[in-house]
Amino acid sequence: IDEAHETDIEMLAWLRSIIEQVDGVTLILAALPKLKEEHLKNLETLSQRVTADIELRAFSKDESVDLIKKRITSVGGRTLEPFTLDALNEVYVLSGGSPREILKVCNSILHRAIEKGASIIDSSYFSDFIKPPIMDSGYSGTAESADGRTDALDMLTDKQIKIIEYIGQEG
């Protein structure tokens, strides 16, 4: 279950019941630290059944560059092009070394470069890039642009936008 920190105690208790009653079932939860800090403290019966706890840390700058290089080479590239070293540093600073954020920043910058028809991405692409405020549970959902306006939709992931669109559909 991805984003398991978004579940409630009742759902986790229900899942615990299922893994107890069905032979051969393994429950794997991927979550922010909030799951351990809040939910598992309140659901000791599930907490006692944890057999492995793997905590991922933020990437170093070198690991971040390696991730970007692997993504580029997986689609036929041979080097870090189109990114310059300055651009890679900006990606690292903006992402804080979070793998998911590294990929989101790169995706955003690549779209800008494609729109401009550019073949090289340097630090100039980051001059108006605003890092969203991060809270304990993830994004706050809003960020203020250079002109002072707040645009919450710009901060949503593709999946979050699809959910909002689905909710907005009538009938």
PDB file of C-alpha atoms in Angstrom:
ATOM      1  CA  ILE A   1       0.000   0.000   0.000  1.00  0.00           C
ATOM      2  CA  ASP A   2       1.588   3.230  -1.164  1.00  0.00           C
ATOM      3  CA  GLU A   3       0.982   6.434   0.809  1.00  0.00           C
ATOM      4  CA  ALA A   4      -0.116   4.322   3.785  1.00  0.00           C
ATOM      5  CA  HIS A   5       0.263   7.315   6.101  1.00  0.00           C
ATOM      6  CA  GLU A   6      -2.954   8.650   4.530  1.00  0.00           C
ATOM      7  CA  THR A   7      -4.993   5.732   5.879  1.00  0.00           C
ATOM      8  CA  ASP A   8      -6.895   5.868   9.136  1.00  0.00           C
ATOM      9  CA  ILE A   9      -6.568   3.606  12.169  1.00  0.00           C
ATOM     10  CA  GLU A  10      -9.750   1.672  11.315  1.00  0.00           C
ATOM     11  CA  MET A  11      -8.415   0.755   7.862  1.00  0.00           C
ATOM     12  CA  LEU A  12      -5.083  -0.369   9.300  1.00  0.00           C
ATOM     13  CA  ALA A  13      -6.887  -2.469  11.913  1.00  0.00           C
ATOM     14  CA  TRP A  14      -8.961  -4.062   9.124  1.00  0.00           C
ATOM     15  CA  LEU A  15      -5.796  -4.841   7.147  1.00  0.00           C
ATOM     16  CA  ARG A  16      -4.233  -6.384  10.255  1.00  0.00           C
ATOM     17  CA  SER A  17      -7.258  -8.661  10.587  1.00  0.00           C
ATOM     18  CA  ILE A  18      -6.926  -9.786   6.979  1.00  0.00           C
ATOM     19  CA  ILE A  19      -3.237 -10.697   7.285  1.00  0.00           C
ATOM     20  CA  GLU A  20      -4.039 -12.737  10.384  1.00  0.00           C
ATOM     21  CA  GLN A  21      -6.833 -14.685   8.697  1.00  0.00           C
ATOM     22  CA  VAL A  22      -5.362 -15.349   5.247  1.00  0.00           C
ATOM     23  CA  ASP A  23      -2.339 -17.640   4.966  1.00  0.00           C
ATOM     24  CA  GLY A  24       0.571 -16.411   2.872  1.00  0.00           C
ATOM     25  CA  VAL A  25      -0.425 -12.737   2.870  1.00  0.00           C
ATOM     26  CA  THR A  26       2.285 -10.154   3.333  1.00  0.00           C
ATOM     27  CA  LEU A  27       1.424  -6.524   3.896  1.00  0.00           C
ATOM     28  CA  ILE A  28       3.941  -3.979   2.623  1.00  0.00           C
ATOM     29  CA  LEU A  29       3.325  -0.368   3.578  1.00  0.00           C
ATOM     30  CA  ALA A  30       5.133   2.555   1.955  1.00  0.00           C
ATOM     31  CA  ALA A  31       4.661   5.770   3.877  1.00  0.00           C
ATOM     32  CA  LEU A  32       6.062   8.931   5.317  1.00  0.00           C
ATOM     33  CA  PRO A  33       7.430   8.739   8.883  1.00  0.00           C
ATOM     34  CA  LYS A  34       3.991   9.851  10.098  1.00  0.00           C
ATOM     35  CA  LEU A  35       2.830   6.217   9.816  1.00  0.00           C
ATOM     36  CA  LYS A  36       5.242   5.074  12.527  1.00  0.00           C
ATOM     37  CA  GLU A  37       5.067   8.236  14.603  1.00  0.00           C
ATOM     38  CA  GLU A  38       1.279   8.381  14.819  1.00  0.00           C
ATOM     39  CA  HIS A  39      -0.623   5.441  13.377  1.00  0.00           C
ATOM     40  CA  LEU A  40       1.457   2.500  14.558  1.00  0.00           C
ATOM     41  CA  LYS A  41       1.735   3.998  18.058  1.00  0.00           C
ATOM     42  CA  ASN A  42      -2.063   4.009  18.184  1.00  0.00           C
ATOM     43  CA  LEU A  43      -2.356   0.501  16.753  1.00  0.00           C
ATOM     44  CA  GLU A  44       0.039  -1.578  18.783  1.00  0.00           C
ATOM     45  CA  THR A  45      -1.351  -4.887  17.498  1.00  0.00           C
ATOM     46  CA  LEU A  46      -0.197  -4.007  13.972  1.00  0.00           C
ATOM     47  CA  SER A  47       3.052  -2.485  15.197  1.00  0.00           C
ATOM     48  CA  GLN A  48       3.969  -5.774  16.904  1.00  0.00           C
ATOM     49  CA  ARG A  49       3.652  -7.591  13.566  1.00  0.00           C
ATOM     50  CA  VAL A  50       6.225  -5.465  11.728  1.00  0.00           C
ATOM     51  CA  THR A  51       9.008  -7.813  10.647  1.00  0.00           C
ATOM     52  CA  ALA A  52      11.100  -5.370   8.630  1.00  0.00           C
ATOM     53  CA  ASP A  53      11.339  -1.595   8.725  1.00  0.00           C
ATOM     54  CA  ILE A  54      13.284   0.033   5.914  1.00  0.00           C
ATOM     55  CA  GLU A  55      13.780   3.771   6.076  1.00  0.00           C
ATOM     56  CA  LEU A  56      14.908   5.619   2.961  1.00  0.00           C
ATOM     57  CA  ARG A  57      17.071   8.684   3.321  1.00  0.00           C
ATOM     58  CA  ALA A  58      17.538  11.583   0.960  1.00  0.00           C
ATOM     59  CA  PHE A  59      20.111  11.119  -1.804  1.00  0.00           C
ATOM     60  CA  SER A  60      23.490  12.802  -1.739  1.00  0.00           C
ATOM     61  CA  LYS A  61      24.347  15.105  -4.639  1.00  0.00           C
ATOM     62  CA  ASP A  62      26.270  12.286  -6.359  1.00  0.00           C
ATOM     63  CA  GLU A  63      23.398   9.838  -5.903  1.00  0.00           C
ATOM     64  CA  SER A  64      20.999  12.444  -7.298  1.00  0.00           C
ATOM     65  CA  VAL A  65      23.156  12.883 -10.390  1.00  0.00           C
ATOM     66  CA  ASP A  66      23.364   9.084 -10.762  1.00  0.00           C
ATOM     67  CA  LEU A  67      19.560   8.844 -10.684  1.00  0.00           C
ATOM     68  CA  ILE A  68      19.258  11.489 -13.403  1.00  0.00           C
ATOM     69  CA  LYS A  69      21.932   9.786 -15.496  1.00  0.00           C
ATOM     70  CA  LYS A  70      20.185   6.408 -15.180  1.00  0.00           C
ATOM     71  CA  ARG A  71      16.917   7.952 -16.344  1.00  0.00           C
ATOM     72  CA  ILE A  72      18.607   9.631 -19.308  1.00  0.00           C
ATOM     73  CA  THR A  73      20.500   6.493 -20.359  1.00  0.00           C
ATOM     74  CA  SER A  74      17.358   4.356 -19.974  1.00  0.00           C
ATOM     75  CA  VAL A  75      15.854   6.267 -22.918  1.00  0.00           C
ATOM     76  CA  GLY A  76      18.938   6.142 -25.114  1.00  0.00           C
ATOM     77  CA  GLY A  77      21.074   9.021 -23.824  1.00  0.00           C
ATOM     78  CA  ARG A  78      24.759   8.491 -23.145  1.00  0.00           C
ATOM     79  CA  THR A  79      25.656  11.329 -20.801  1.00  0.00           C
ATOM     80  CA  LEU A  80      23.945  13.829 -18.544  1.00  0.00           C
ATOM     81  CA  GLU A  81      22.987  15.995 -21.500  1.00  0.00           C
ATOM     82  CA  PRO A  82      20.936  18.126 -21.794  1.00  0.00           C
ATOM     83  CA  PHE A  83      21.740  19.149 -18.183  1.00  0.00           C
ATOM     84  CA  THR A  84      24.801  21.250 -17.341  1.00  0.00           C
ATOM     85  CA  LEU A  85      26.556  20.735 -14.001  1.00  0.00           C
ATOM     86  CA  ASP A  86      25.037  23.999 -12.712  1.00  0.00           C
ATOM     87  CA  ALA A  87      21.564  22.748 -13.641  1.00  0.00           C
ATOM     88  CA  LEU A  88      22.174  19.448 -11.841  1.00  0.00           C
ATOM     89  CA  ASN A  89      23.180  21.387  -8.736  1.00  0.00           C
ATOM     90  CA  GLU A  90      19.935  23.385  -8.950  1.00  0.00           C
ATOM     91  CA  VAL A  91      17.925  20.159  -9.247  1.00  0.00           C
ATOM     92  CA  TYR A  92      19.622  18.825  -6.124  1.00  0.00           C
ATOM     93  CA  VAL A  93      19.010  22.012  -4.146  1.00  0.00           C
ATOM     94  CA  LEU A  94      15.349  22.230  -5.161  1.00  0.00           C
ATOM     95  CA  SER A  95      14.639  18.558  -4.511  1.00  0.00           C
ATOM     96  CA  GLY A  96      16.502  18.240  -1.230  1.00  0.00           C
ATOM     97  CA  GLY A  97      17.750  14.880  -2.510  1.00  0.00           C
ATOM     98  CA  SER A  98      14.297  13.284  -2.470  1.00  0.00           C
ATOM     99  CA  PRO A  99      14.181  10.850  -5.417  1.00  0.00           C
ATOM    100  CA  ARG A 100      10.560  11.640  -6.201  1.00  0.00           C
ATOM    101  CA  GLU A 101      11.262  15.380  -6.100  1.00  0.00           C
ATOM    102  CA  ILE A 102      14.381  15.002  -8.257  1.00  0.00           C
ATOM    103  CA  LEU A 103      12.270  13.398 -10.975  1.00  0.00           C
ATOM    104  CA  LYS A 104       9.485  15.984 -10.632  1.00  0.00           C
ATOM    105  CA  VAL A 105      11.911  18.913 -10.904  1.00  0.00           C
ATOM    106  CA  CYS A 106      13.653  17.345 -13.914  1.00  0.00           C
ATOM    107  CA  ASN A 107      10.320  16.694 -15.589  1.00  0.00           C
ATOM    108  CA  SER A 108       9.203  20.276 -15.079  1.00  0.00           C
ATOM    109  CA  ILE A 109      12.478  21.712 -16.378  1.00  0.00           C
ATOM    110  CA  LEU A 110      12.510  19.346 -19.367  1.00  0.00           C
ATOM    111  CA  HIS A 111       9.039  20.526 -20.344  1.00  0.00           C
ATOM    112  CA  ARG A 112      10.243  24.139 -20.214  1.00  0.00           C
ATOM    113  CA  ALA A 113      13.228  23.288 -22.411  1.00  0.00           C
ATOM    114  CA  ILE A 114      11.028  21.463 -24.921  1.00  0.00           C
ATOM    115  CA  GLU A 115       8.671  24.452 -25.097  1.00  0.00           C
ATOM    116  CA  LYS A 116      11.657  26.709 -25.838  1.00  0.00           C
ATOM    117  CA  GLY A 117      13.194  24.246 -28.291  1.00  0.00           C
ATOM    118  CA  ALA A 118      16.424  24.211 -26.261  1.00  0.00           C
ATOM    119  CA  SER A 119      19.018  21.458 -26.420  1.00  0.00           C
ATOM    120  CA  ILE A 120      20.907  22.474 -23.268  1.00  0.00           C
ATOM    121  CA  ILE A 121      19.457  23.041 -19.794  1.00  0.00           C
ATOM    122  CA  ASP A 122      21.513  25.370 -17.629  1.00  0.00           C
ATOM    123  CA  SER A 123      20.856  27.189 -14.360  1.00  0.00           C
ATOM    124  CA  SER A 124      18.899  29.944 -16.152  1.00  0.00           C
ATOM    125  CA  TYR A 125      15.922  27.583 -16.345  1.00  0.00           C
ATOM    126  CA  PHE A 126      15.635  27.698 -12.570  1.00  0.00           C
ATOM    127  CA  SER A 127      15.477  31.475 -12.060  1.00  0.00           C
ATOM    128  CA  ASP A 128      11.683  31.489 -11.657  1.00  0.00           C
ATOM    129  CA  PHE A 129      11.346  27.980 -10.246  1.00  0.00           C
ATOM    130  CA  ILE A 130       9.780  28.168  -6.798  1.00  0.00           C
ATOM    131  CA  LYS A 131      10.237  25.313  -4.417  1.00  0.00           C
ATOM    132  CA  PRO A 132       6.901  24.476  -2.797  1.00  0.00           C
ATOM    133  CA  PRO A 133       6.818  24.701   0.980  1.00  0.00           C
ATOM    134  CA  ILE A 134       7.165  21.221   2.473  1.00  0.00           C
ATOM    135  CA  MET A 135       5.410  20.233   5.654  1.00  0.00           C
ATOM    136  CA  ASP A 136       5.608  17.071   7.742  1.00  0.00           C
ATOM    137  CA  SER A 137       2.885  15.392   5.710  1.00  0.00           C
ATOM    138  CA  GLY A 138       4.193  16.503   2.313  1.00  0.00           C
ATOM    139  CA  TYR A 139       3.224  19.470   0.217  1.00  0.00           C
ATOM    140  CA  SER A 140       1.073  22.219   1.621  1.00  0.00           C
ATOM    141  CA  GLY A 141      -0.641  22.484  -1.750  1.00  0.00           C
ATOM    142  CA  THR A 142       0.086  26.157  -2.272  1.00  0.00           C
ATOM    143  CA  ALA A 143       3.058  28.233  -3.264  1.00  0.00           C
ATOM    144  CA  GLU A 144       3.464  31.885  -3.933  1.00  0.00           C
ATOM    145  CA  SER A 145       4.759  32.904  -7.337  1.00  0.00           C
ATOM    146  CA  ALA A 146       7.161  35.764  -7.986  1.00  0.00           C
ATOM    147  CA  ASP A 147       4.246  38.149  -8.568  1.00  0.00           C
ATOM    148  CA  GLY A 148       2.742  37.193  -5.191  1.00  0.00           C
ATOM    149  CA  ARG A 149      -0.197  35.136  -6.455  1.00  0.00           C
ATOM    150  CA  THR A 150      -0.928  31.688  -5.060  1.00  0.00           C
ATOM    151  CA  ASP A 151      -1.691  28.876  -7.477  1.00  0.00           C
ATOM    152  CA  ALA A 152      -2.536  25.614  -5.732  1.00  0.00           C
ATOM    153  CA  LEU A 153      -3.099  23.634  -8.937  1.00  0.00           C
ATOM    154  CA  ASP A 154       0.518  24.157  -9.974  1.00  0.00           C
ATOM    155  CA  MET A 155       1.599  22.276  -6.856  1.00  0.00           C
ATOM    156  CA  LEU A 156      -0.520  19.158  -7.466  1.00  0.00           C
ATOM    157  CA  THR A 157       0.767  15.906  -8.907  1.00  0.00           C
ATOM    158  CA  ASP A 158      -0.815  14.448 -12.041  1.00  0.00           C
ATOM    159  CA  LYS A 159      -2.632  11.872  -9.903  1.00  0.00           C
ATOM    160  CA  GLN A 160      -4.048  14.567  -7.596  1.00  0.00           C
ATOM    161  CA  ILE A 161      -5.280  16.570 -10.595  1.00  0.00           C
ATOM    162  CA  LYS A 162      -7.019  13.493 -12.033  1.00  0.00           C
ATOM    163  CA  ILE A 163      -8.728  12.876  -8.685  1.00  0.00           C
ATOM    164  CA  ILE A 164      -9.982  16.464  -8.563  1.00  0.00           C
ATOM    165  CA  GLU A 165     -11.216  16.199 -12.156  1.00  0.00           C
ATOM    166  CA  TYR A 166     -13.019  12.948 -11.329  1.00  0.00           C
ATOM    167  CA  ILE A 167     -14.649  14.451  -8.240  1.00  0.00           C
ATOM    168  CA  GLY A 168     -15.740  17.452 -10.300  1.00  0.00           C
ATOM    169  CA  GLN A 169     -17.563  15.332 -12.867  1.00  0.00           C
ATOM    170  CA  GLU A 170     -21.320  15.258 -12.501  1.00  0.00           C
ATOM    171  CA  GLY A 171     -23.353  12.075 -12.388  1.00  0.00           C
TER     172      GLY A 171
END
